[in-house]
Coordinates of C-alpha atoms and ligand atoms in Angstrom, one line a residue:
M1 CA 163.9 71.6 286.5
A2 CA 167.1 73.0 285.0
T3 CA 169.1 74.5 287.8
H4 CA 172.6 74.6 286.4
E5 CA 174.7 74.0 283.4
V6 CA 176.8 70.8 283.5
T7 CA 180.5 71.5 282.8
N8 CA 183.8 69.6 283.0
Q9 CA 182.2 66.2 282.4
P10 CA 183.5 64.2 279.4
P11 CA 181.2 63.3 276.5
P12 CA 180.3 59.6 276.4
L13 CA 182.8 57.4 274.6
E14 CA 180.5 55.8 272.0
N15 CA 180.4 55.4 268.2
Y16 CA 184.2 55.3 267.8
D17 CA 186.8 53.5 265.7
L18 CA 187.3 50.6 268.2
Y19 CA 189.5 48.7 265.8
G20 CA 191.5 51.7 264.5
S21 CA 192.0 52.9 268.0
D22 CA 194.1 49.8 268.7
P23 CA 197.0 49.9 266.1
V24 CA 198.9 47.2 268.1
L25 CA 196.0 44.8 267.5
A26 CA 195.6 45.7 263.9
A27 CA 199.3 45.2 263.2
A28 CA 199.2 41.8 265.0
V29 CA 196.3 40.8 262.7
E30 CA 198.3 41.8 259.6
R31 CA 201.4 40.1 260.9
E32 CA 199.7 36.8 261.7
G33 CA 198.0 36.5 258.3
G34 CA 194.6 38.1 258.9
G35 CA 195.0 41.3 256.9
W36 CA 192.2 40.1 254.6
A37 CA 189.7 40.9 257.3
S38 CA 190.9 44.4 258.2
A39 CA 188.0 46.3 256.6
D40 CA 185.4 43.9 258.2
L41 CA 187.1 44.3 261.6
A42 CA 187.0 48.0 261.3
A43 CA 183.3 48.0 260.4
F44 CA 182.6 45.6 263.3
G45 CA 184.5 47.9 265.7
W46 CA 182.3 50.8 264.7
S47 CA 179.2 48.7 265.0
V48 CA 179.8 47.2 268.5
S49 CA 180.9 50.5 270.0
S50 CA 177.6 52.2 269.0
A51 CA 175.5 53.9 271.7
E52 CA 172.9 51.2 271.2
S53 CA 175.5 48.5 271.7
Y54 CA 176.7 49.9 275.0
H55 CA 173.1 50.2 276.1
A56 CA 172.3 46.6 275.1
A57 CA 175.4 45.5 277.1
A58 CA 174.2 47.3 280.2
L59 CA 170.8 45.7 279.8
A60 CA 172.2 42.2 279.4
N61 CA 174.1 42.7 282.6
T62 CA 171.4 44.2 284.7
Q63 CA 168.3 42.2 283.4
T64 CA 170.1 39.1 284.3
P65 CA 169.2 35.5 283.4
R66 CA 166.3 33.8 285.3
L67 CA 166.0 30.1 285.9
Q68 CA 162.6 28.4 285.2
T69 CA 162.8 25.0 286.7
H70 CA 159.1 24.1 286.1
D71 CA 156.2 25.1 283.9
R72 CA 152.9 26.3 285.4
F73 CA 151.6 22.7 285.5
G74 CA 154.5 21.5 287.6
N75 CA 156.5 19.8 284.8
R76 CA 160.2 20.3 284.8
V77 CA 161.4 22.5 282.0
D78 CA 164.9 23.4 283.2
E79 CA 165.2 26.6 281.1
V80 CA 166.9 29.9 281.5
D81 CA 165.3 33.1 280.3
Y82 CA 167.6 35.8 279.0
H83 CA 167.0 39.4 278.2
P84 CA 166.8 40.0 274.4
S85 CA 170.1 41.9 274.6
W86 CA 171.9 38.6 275.4
H87 CA 170.4 37.1 272.3
H88 CA 171.4 40.2 270.4
F89 CA 175.1 39.7 271.3
M90 CA 175.0 36.0 270.7
G91 CA 173.4 36.5 267.3
Q92 CA 175.9 39.1 266.4
S93 CA 178.9 37.0 267.4
V94 CA 177.6 33.9 265.6
A95 CA 176.8 35.9 262.5
N96 CA 180.3 37.1 262.4
G97 CA 181.8 33.7 262.9
L98 CA 183.3 34.3 266.4
H99 CA 182.6 30.6 267.1
S100 CA 183.6 29.2 263.7
L101 CA 186.2 31.3 261.9
P102 CA 189.2 29.3 262.9
F103 CA 187.7 26.3 261.2
E104 CA 186.4 28.0 258.1
R105 CA 189.9 28.6 256.8
A106 CA 192.9 26.3 256.4
A107 CA 195.7 26.3 258.9
G108 CA 197.9 29.3 258.6
E109 CA 195.4 31.5 256.8
G110 CA 194.8 33.7 259.7
G111 CA 191.3 32.5 260.7
R112 CA 192.2 32.3 264.3
V113 CA 193.8 35.7 264.6
V114 CA 190.9 37.3 262.8
R115 CA 188.4 35.5 265.1
D116 CA 190.4 36.6 268.2
A117 CA 190.4 40.2 267.0
Y118 CA 186.6 40.1 266.6
F119 CA 186.4 38.4 270.1
M120 CA 188.6 41.2 271.5
L121 CA 186.4 43.9 270.0
I122 CA 183.1 42.6 271.2
S123 CA 184.4 41.5 274.6
Q124 CA 185.2 45.2 275.3
I125 CA 181.5 46.0 275.1
E126 CA 179.9 42.7 276.4
A127 CA 182.1 40.1 277.9
G128 CA 179.7 37.6 279.4
H129 CA 178.4 36.0 276.1
G130 CA 182.0 35.3 275.2
C131 CA 181.8 32.3 277.5
P132 CA 179.5 30.1 275.3
I133 CA 181.1 31.5 272.2
S134 CA 184.5 30.5 273.4
M135 CA 183.3 27.0 274.5
T136 CA 181.7 26.4 271.1
T137 CA 184.9 27.2 269.3
S138 CA 186.9 25.2 271.7
V139 CA 184.8 22.0 271.5
V140 CA 185.6 21.4 267.9
P141 CA 189.2 20.1 268.2
A142 CA 188.1 17.8 271.1
L143 CA 185.1 16.5 269.2
R144 CA 187.2 15.6 266.2
V145 CA 188.6 12.7 268.3
E146 CA 185.3 11.0 267.5
E147 CA 184.7 11.1 263.8
S148 CA 181.1 10.1 263.7
L149 CA 180.1 12.6 266.3
A150 CA 182.1 15.4 264.6
A151 CA 180.4 14.5 261.3
E152 CA 177.0 14.9 263.0
W153 CA 177.7 18.0 265.1
E154 CA 180.3 20.0 263.3
P155 CA 178.2 21.1 260.3
R156 CA 175.8 22.7 262.8
I157 CA 178.5 24.2 264.9
L158 CA 180.0 25.9 261.9
T159 CA 176.9 27.7 260.6
R160 CA 176.6 31.4 261.0
S161 CA 173.0 31.0 262.4
Y162 CA 172.2 31.6 266.0
D163 CA 169.2 29.4 266.9
P164 CA 168.4 29.4 270.7
R165 CA 165.5 26.9 270.4
L166 CA 165.7 23.7 272.5
V167 CA 164.9 21.3 269.7
P168 CA 166.6 18.2 268.4
L169 CA 169.9 18.5 266.5
E170 CA 168.4 17.8 263.1
R171 CA 166.0 20.8 263.4
K172 CA 168.7 23.2 264.6
A173 CA 170.0 25.9 262.3
G174 CA 173.1 26.2 264.5
V175 CA 174.2 25.0 267.9
I176 CA 176.1 26.3 270.9
L177 CA 178.2 24.1 273.1
G178 CA 179.4 24.1 276.7
M179 CA 181.6 22.2 279.1
G180 CA 181.1 20.5 282.5
M181 CA 184.1 19.3 284.5
T182 CA 183.9 21.0 287.9
E183 CA 182.1 19.1 290.7
K184 CA 181.6 20.1 294.3
Q185 CA 184.4 18.1 295.7
G186 CA 186.9 19.2 293.0
G187 CA 187.4 21.5 290.1
S188 CA 191.1 21.7 289.4
D189 CA 191.4 18.1 290.5
V190 CA 189.0 16.7 288.0
R191 CA 190.1 13.2 288.8
S192 CA 188.0 13.4 291.9
N193 CA 184.9 13.6 289.6
S194 CA 182.2 11.3 291.0
T195 CA 179.6 11.4 288.2
V196 CA 179.1 7.8 287.1
A197 CA 178.7 6.8 283.4
T198 CA 177.1 3.4 282.8
P199 CA 177.4 2.0 279.2
I200 CA 174.2 1.4 277.3
E201 CA 173.7 -0.1 273.8
G202 CA 177.0 -1.8 273.7
G203 CA 179.3 0.9 274.9
A204 CA 179.3 4.0 272.6
T205 CA 176.5 5.6 274.6
Y206 CA 176.1 5.9 278.3
S207 CA 173.7 6.9 281.1
L208 CA 175.1 9.6 283.5
V209 CA 174.2 10.0 287.1
G210 CA 175.9 12.7 289.2
H211 CA 176.3 16.4 289.2
K212 CA 178.3 19.4 288.1
W213 CA 178.9 22.4 290.5
F214 CA 179.6 24.8 287.7
L215 CA 178.0 24.5 284.2
S216 CA 178.0 27.8 282.4
A217 CA 175.6 28.8 279.6
P218 CA 173.1 26.1 280.6
M219 CA 171.0 26.7 277.5
C220 CA 173.7 25.2 275.3
D221 CA 172.6 22.4 272.9
A222 CA 175.2 20.0 274.2
Y223 CA 178.2 19.9 276.6
L224 CA 181.4 18.1 276.8
V225 CA 181.4 16.5 280.3
L226 CA 183.7 14.3 282.3
A227 CA 182.4 11.3 284.2
Q228 CA 183.7 8.0 285.6
A229 CA 183.1 5.1 283.1
P230 CA 184.2 1.5 284.0
G231 CA 187.6 2.3 282.3
G232 CA 188.2 5.5 284.3
L233 CA 187.5 9.2 283.8
T234 CA 186.1 9.7 280.3
C235 CA 184.9 12.6 278.1
F236 CA 181.2 12.6 276.9
L237 CA 179.0 14.7 274.6
L238 CA 175.8 15.2 276.5
P239 CA 173.0 16.7 274.3
R240 CA 170.3 18.9 275.9
V241 CA 167.5 17.6 273.8
L242 CA 167.1 13.9 272.7
P243 CA 166.4 13.0 269.1
D244 CA 162.7 12.4 269.9
G245 CA 162.4 16.0 271.1
T246 CA 162.2 15.1 274.8
R247 CA 164.6 16.8 277.3
N248 CA 167.7 14.9 278.4
G249 CA 168.0 14.1 282.1
L250 CA 169.8 17.3 283.0
R251 CA 168.3 19.2 285.9
L252 CA 169.2 22.8 286.5
Q253 CA 169.3 23.2 290.3
R254 CA 170.0 26.8 290.6
L255 CA 172.0 29.7 289.0
K256 CA 175.1 31.0 290.7
D257 CA 175.0 34.5 292.1
K258 CA 178.3 35.8 290.7
L259 CA 180.5 38.8 291.3
G260 CA 180.5 39.6 287.6
N261 CA 179.9 37.8 284.3
R262 CA 176.3 38.6 285.1
S263 CA 174.8 38.4 281.6
N264 CA 176.0 34.8 281.4
A265 CA 174.2 32.2 283.5
S266 CA 176.3 29.6 285.3
S267 CA 174.3 26.8 286.8
E268 CA 174.5 23.8 289.2
V269 CA 173.1 20.7 287.6
E270 CA 172.2 17.1 288.4
F271 CA 172.5 14.4 285.8
D272 CA 169.5 12.1 286.3
G273 CA 170.2 9.2 283.9
A274 CA 171.4 11.7 281.3
F275 CA 172.1 10.2 277.9
A276 CA 175.6 10.9 276.5
H277 CA 178.0 9.8 273.7
R278 CA 181.5 8.8 274.6
V279 CA 184.2 11.0 273.1
G280 CA 187.6 9.3 272.9
E281 CA 188.5 6.1 274.8
E282 CA 187.4 5.3 278.3
G283 CA 190.0 6.5 280.8
R284 CA 191.2 9.2 278.4
G285 CA 188.9 11.9 279.6
V286 CA 191.4 14.5 280.7
A287 CA 193.5 14.0 277.5
T288 CA 190.5 14.5 275.4
I289 CA 189.0 17.5 277.1
I290 CA 192.3 19.2 277.5
E291 CA 192.1 19.8 273.7
M292 CA 189.2 22.0 274.5
V293 CA 190.7 23.6 277.5
S294 CA 193.8 24.8 275.8
H295 CA 191.5 26.8 273.4
T296 CA 189.4 28.2 276.3
R297 CA 192.6 29.2 278.0
M298 CA 193.6 31.1 274.9
D299 CA 190.3 32.9 275.1
C300 CA 190.9 33.9 278.7
V301 CA 194.0 35.8 277.3
V302 CA 191.9 37.5 274.6
G303 CA 189.1 38.3 277.0
S304 CA 191.4 39.8 279.6
T305 CA 193.3 41.8 277.0
A306 CA 189.9 43.2 275.9
L307 CA 188.8 44.2 279.4
M308 CA 192.1 46.0 279.9
R309 CA 192.0 47.7 276.5
Q310 CA 188.5 49.0 277.2
A311 CA 189.3 50.2 280.7
V312 CA 192.5 52.0 279.6
T313 CA 190.6 53.6 276.7
Q314 CA 187.9 54.8 279.0
A315 CA 190.5 56.2 281.3
A316 CA 192.4 58.0 278.6
W317 CA 189.1 59.5 277.3
H318 CA 188.1 60.8 280.7
V319 CA 191.4 62.4 281.5
A320 CA 191.5 64.1 278.1
H321 CA 188.2 65.8 278.9
R322 CA 188.4 66.5 282.6
H323 CA 190.1 69.5 284.2
A324 CA 191.4 69.8 287.8
F325 CA 193.5 72.5 289.4
G326 CA 193.5 74.5 286.2
H327 CA 194.8 71.8 283.8
R328 CA 193.5 68.9 281.9
L329 CA 194.0 65.7 283.8
A330 CA 195.8 64.3 280.8
D331 CA 198.4 67.1 281.1
Q332 CA 199.1 66.4 284.7
P333 CA 202.5 64.6 285.0
V334 CA 201.4 62.0 287.5
M335 CA 198.3 61.1 285.6
Q336 CA 200.5 60.8 282.4
N337 CA 202.6 58.3 284.3
V338 CA 199.5 56.2 285.3
I339 CA 198.0 56.1 281.9
A340 CA 201.4 55.4 280.3
D341 CA 202.0 52.5 282.7
I342 CA 198.7 50.8 282.1
E343 CA 198.9 51.4 278.3
V344 CA 202.3 49.7 278.3
E345 CA 200.7 46.8 280.1
V346 CA 197.9 46.4 277.5
E347 CA 200.2 46.7 274.5
A348 CA 202.4 43.9 275.9
A349 CA 199.3 41.7 276.5
T350 CA 198.0 42.5 273.0
L351 CA 201.4 41.4 271.5
M352 CA 201.3 38.1 273.4
M353 CA 197.8 37.5 272.4
G354 CA 198.5 38.2 268.7
R355 CA 201.5 35.9 268.7
L356 CA 199.6 33.1 270.4
S357 CA 196.7 33.5 268.0
G358 CA 199.1 33.0 265.1
A359 CA 200.6 29.9 266.8
F360 CA 197.1 28.4 267.3
D361 CA 196.4 29.0 263.7
R362 CA 199.5 27.3 262.5
A363 CA 199.9 24.6 265.2
V364 CA 197.5 22.2 263.4
A365 CA 200.1 21.8 260.6
D366 CA 203.3 22.9 262.3
S367 CA 204.7 21.0 265.3
T368 CA 207.1 23.8 266.2
E369 CA 204.2 26.2 266.6
A370 CA 202.3 23.5 268.5
G371 CA 205.2 23.0 270.9
F372 CA 205.5 26.8 271.4
A373 CA 201.8 27.1 272.0
R374 CA 201.8 24.3 274.6
V375 CA 204.1 26.4 276.8
A376 CA 203.2 29.9 275.8
T377 CA 199.4 29.4 276.4
P378 CA 199.6 28.9 280.1
V379 CA 202.3 31.5 280.4
A380 CA 200.0 34.1 278.8
K381 CA 196.9 32.8 280.6
Y382 CA 198.7 33.2 284.0
S383 CA 200.2 36.6 283.4
V384 CA 197.6 38.4 281.3
T385 CA 194.6 37.4 283.2
K386 CA 196.2 38.2 286.6
R387 CA 197.3 41.7 285.4
C388 CA 193.8 42.4 284.2
S389 CA 192.2 43.2 287.6
E390 CA 195.1 45.5 288.5
V391 CA 195.0 47.4 285.3
V392 CA 191.2 47.8 285.3
R393 CA 191.2 48.9 289.0
E394 CA 193.8 51.6 288.2
A395 CA 192.0 52.7 285.1
M396 CA 188.8 53.0 287.1
E397 CA 190.5 55.3 289.6
C398 CA 191.4 57.6 286.7
L399 CA 187.7 58.5 286.4
G400 CA 187.6 59.5 290.1
G401 CA 184.1 59.0 291.6
N402 CA 182.6 58.6 288.2
G403 CA 184.6 55.4 287.8
Y404 CA 182.9 53.8 290.8
V405 CA 179.4 54.4 289.3
E406 CA 177.7 51.8 287.2
E407 CA 176.9 54.1 284.2
S408 CA 180.7 54.6 283.6
V409 CA 181.0 51.0 282.5
M410 CA 184.1 50.6 284.8
P411 CA 182.4 48.7 287.6
R412 CA 181.2 46.1 285.1
L413 CA 184.7 45.8 283.7
F414 CA 186.1 45.5 287.2
R415 CA 183.7 42.8 288.3
E416 CA 184.5 40.9 285.1
S417 CA 188.2 41.2 285.5
P418 CA 189.1 38.4 287.9
V419 CA 187.1 35.6 286.2
N420 CA 189.6 34.7 283.5
A421 CA 192.2 34.1 286.1
I422 CA 189.9 31.7 288.0
W423 CA 188.2 29.5 285.4
E424 CA 189.9 27.3 283.0
G425 CA 192.6 26.7 285.6
S426 CA 193.3 29.1 288.5
G427 CA 196.7 30.7 288.9
N428 CA 198.6 28.0 290.8
V429 CA 197.2 25.3 288.6
I430 CA 198.3 27.2 285.5
A431 CA 201.8 27.9 286.9
L432 CA 202.2 24.2 287.8
D433 CA 201.0 23.4 284.3
V434 CA 203.8 25.4 282.8
L435 CA 206.3 23.4 285.0
R436 CA 204.7 20.2 283.8
A437 CA 204.9 21.2 280.2
L438 CA 208.5 22.2 280.5
M439 CA 209.4 18.9 282.1
R440 CA 207.3 16.6 280.0
A441 CA 207.6 18.3 276.6
P442 CA 211.2 19.7 276.5
Q443 CA 210.6 20.5 272.8
G444 CA 208.1 23.1 274.0
A445 CA 210.7 24.7 276.3
K446 CA 213.1 24.8 273.3
E447 CA 210.6 26.5 271.1
F448 CA 209.7 29.0 273.8
I449 CA 213.4 29.9 274.4
A450 CA 213.9 30.2 270.6
E451 CA 211.0 32.5 270.3
V452 CA 212.2 34.8 273.1
E453 CA 215.7 34.8 271.8
L454 CA 214.5 36.4 268.6
G455 CA 214.7 39.6 270.7
L456 CA 218.4 39.3 271.4
G457 CA 220.7 42.1 270.4
A458 CA 218.1 44.9 270.6
D459 CA 218.7 46.0 274.2
R460 CA 221.4 44.8 276.7
R461 CA 218.9 44.8 279.6
L462 CA 216.6 42.5 277.6
D463 CA 219.6 40.3 276.6
A464 CA 220.4 39.9 280.3
A465 CA 216.8 38.9 281.1
I466 CA 216.7 36.5 278.3
A467 CA 219.9 34.8 279.4
A468 CA 218.6 34.5 283.0
M469 CA 215.3 33.0 281.8
R470 CA 217.1 30.6 279.5
D471 CA 219.3 29.4 282.4
S472 CA 216.2 28.8 284.5
L473 CA 214.4 26.8 281.7
V474 CA 217.5 24.8 280.9
S475 CA 218.3 23.8 284.5
L476 CA 214.7 23.6 285.5
D477 CA 215.7 23.3 289.2
E478 CA 212.8 25.6 290.2
P479 CA 211.0 23.9 293.1
E480 CA 207.2 23.8 292.9
A481 CA 207.0 26.8 295.3
G482 CA 208.8 28.8 292.7
A483 CA 206.4 28.1 289.9
R484 CA 204.8 31.5 289.9
R485 CA 208.2 33.3 289.9
L486 CA 209.4 31.3 287.0
V487 CA 206.2 31.8 284.9
E488 CA 206.2 35.5 285.7
R489 CA 209.7 35.8 284.5
M490 CA 208.9 33.9 281.3
A491 CA 206.0 36.2 280.6
L492 CA 207.8 39.5 281.2
T493 CA 210.8 38.4 279.1
W494 CA 208.7 37.1 276.3
A495 CA 206.7 40.3 276.2
G496 CA 210.0 42.3 276.2
S497 CA 211.1 40.2 273.2
L498 CA 207.9 40.8 271.4
L499 CA 208.0 44.5 272.1
V500 CA 211.5 45.1 270.7
R501 CA 210.5 43.2 267.5
H502 CA 207.0 44.4 266.9
G503 CA 206.2 47.1 269.4
D504 CA 206.7 50.8 269.5
P505 CA 210.3 51.6 270.6
A506 CA 209.2 53.9 273.4
V507 CA 206.9 51.2 274.8
A508 CA 209.6 48.6 274.5
D509 CA 212.0 50.9 276.4
A510 CA 209.5 51.6 279.1
W511 CA 208.7 47.9 279.5
I512 CA 212.3 46.8 279.7
A513 CA 213.3 49.5 282.1
S514 CA 210.3 48.9 284.4
R515 CA 209.4 45.2 284.2
L516 CA 212.8 43.7 283.5
D517 CA 215.4 46.2 284.8
G518 CA 213.7 47.1 288.1
D519 CA 213.1 50.8 287.5
H520 CA 209.5 50.6 288.7
G521 CA 207.5 50.6 292.0
G522 CA 205.0 48.0 293.2
L523 CA 202.0 49.8 291.8
F524 CA 201.2 51.5 288.5
G525 CA 202.2 55.1 287.8
T526 CA 205.8 54.5 288.8
L527 CA 207.5 54.5 285.5
S528 CA 210.7 56.6 285.4
P529 CA 209.9 60.3 285.0
G530 CA 212.7 60.3 282.4
L531 CA 210.6 58.4 279.9
D532 CA 208.4 60.1 277.3
L533 CA 205.3 59.8 279.5
P534 CA 203.1 62.2 277.6
G535 CA 203.9 60.3 274.4
L536 CA 203.2 56.9 276.0
A537 CA 200.0 58.1 277.5
A538 CA 198.7 59.6 274.3
R539 CA 198.8 56.1 272.7
A540 CA 195.8 55.2 274.8
M541 CA 193.6 57.9 273.4
P542 CA 190.7 56.4 271.2
R543 CA 190.1 57.6 267.6
R544 CA 186.7 58.8 266.6
Ligands
LIG601 C1 181.9 32.1 286.6 C2 182.4 30.8 286.6 C3 181.9 29.9 285.6 C4 182.4 28.6 285.5 N1 181.9 27.8 284.5 C5 182.3 26.5 284.5 C6 181.8 25.6 283.5 O1 181.0 26.0 282.6 N2 182.3 24.3 283.5 C7 183.2 23.9 284.4 O2 183.5 22.7 284.3 N3 183.7 24.7 285.3 C8 183.3 26.0 285.4 N4 183.8 26.8 286.4 C9 184.6 26.3 287.4 C10 186.1 26.7 287.3 O3 186.7 26.1 286.2 C11 186.7 26.2 288.6 O4 186.1 27.0 289.7 C12 188.2 26.4 288.6 O5 188.8 25.6 287.7 C13 188.8 26.1 290.0 O6 188.4 24.9 290.6 P1 187.7 24.9 292.0 O7 186.7 25.9 292.1 O8 187.3 23.5 292.3 O9 188.9 25.3 293.0 P2 190.0 24.4 293.6 O10 190.4 23.4 292.6 O11 189.6 23.9 294.9 O12 191.2 25.4 293.8 C14 191.2 26.4 294.8 C15 192.5 27.1 294.8 O13 193.6 26.1 295.0 C16 194.5 26.3 294.0 N5 195.1 24.9 293.8 C17 194.5 23.8 293.3 N6 195.4 22.8 293.2 C18 196.6 23.3 293.7 C19 197.9 22.7 293.9 N7 198.2 21.5 293.5 N8 198.9 23.5 294.4 C20 198.6 24.8 294.8 N9 197.4 25.4 294.6 C21 196.4 24.6 294.1 C22 193.8 26.8 292.8 O14 194.8 27.5 292.0 C23 192.9 27.8 293.5 O15 193.5 29.0 293.7 C24 183.3 28.1 286.4 C25 183.8 29.0 287.4 C26 183.4 30.3 287.5 C27 183.9 31.2 288.6

């Protein structure tokens, strides 16, 4: 029964120019050598922001994966059933090369930045499936340690076909890979892994007995896992299905009931004499799998930037269409300060992400870029993933009560927002990793300083921050307890340097004044009223 006319509610934000609405991202793609894909990225942005796509994302996250441990006859099957929307997103991402693009082009040709831009676009709509997509991309460099395995698996990783069937490798049109390190007694401290690997057939293959406390995307075709071999902690490739078509000894015990990331299943598993191939030498497990982890950490940066971008866009859209106390919310000065402040945060994150994407692309053939990426990756992983929850929470509040309601998309973004700070190394572990990288790889520290110093001369407040950061990195007398302070300073200063070189001058000014020169409160919406707040806030408005 129609009782009243609905007024003062915004139209849904759907079917919009997702890529064109983010000129900072588009400029980063151009700068880092990915301009050849601009038209495709624009088309992809329109496609993934369609009403159907938003609806599919909602379905994938409400019709959540279900574990089937046994068939109706009592045989173990260890399968997870997903809603078709999950498969839709997996298929779309694989068809567009989100798992394979960095390896389809030569180093320096922009494959990585283009892939990261795709990843950033789709993660704004459906973030959960990014987990297996990220792991599949990230497995490749680690797998290359073992030439014969890479020769067998890589051609099937690098197809554009999504094939969710559990069948032997030779019958697969394409494969998806995962990773298992975390056990009950230790996640960050993987050296405490208790899974035992016993050599069979002369040593290249092993039988694994043990467990993993977290194994995400359990329908993957294979996983890189860590286990204790006679020679110490070792990396293995563990296929889900054996060549004769029988299931490997991997038992799915239960699925985690998670805060967010609900479209994606994360399981607890037991290895019951599971067959696995050794990857790298015995005892070199951490060194081997860290190749993979540096890539998944990069994807945490991309994923968090995406969540922030979508949240801020939704906030800007809402306040542009909602009136209170006689004015559009977007015209209210305090609201302008809030939107401006969170927009500045996303733009800084986007610049860090873009620069890192370029470094990953070139690092294969350029040791300077490799050194820079070694330090900059954990710096960005630490700062961008941590800021994500704060930005999304503030953006959610801009929608008032609507923001707290599922249909607004904001609760899903909010629930998703902490995960990138926890997995692939939680905050303290990452901050300590930066300290370790600075001490063990002084070249990386030099490259990081050199990169940040490219911003010298543009702003005396930034110059002072760069000088202070350089002193800290040169003396390196920061005690372990000061790791977070040091990393935060590195991130803020690096972002300032990127902004004066590649960002909008007003955004750079706001960042430097607030984040580096102390003219800011402890929460968002506390930029100086003297800044061009309406202009900064307007940058968050999406294009249709
Ligand atoms: C949704 C989800 C999916 C996941 N999927 C996977 C997966 O597919 N595969 C996989 O292997 N893992 C997975 N994980 C596990 C994840 O990587 C770990 O939870 C994470 O690395 C932290 O390990 P932990 O849980 O053992 O915590 P702990 O290692 O016990 O850490 C607890 C806290 O202590 C801190 N800490 C640790 N060491 C130090 C130190 N030396 N000094 C100071 N503080 C310290 C940490 O920063 C953290 O805050 C997943 C986790 C989640 C939430």
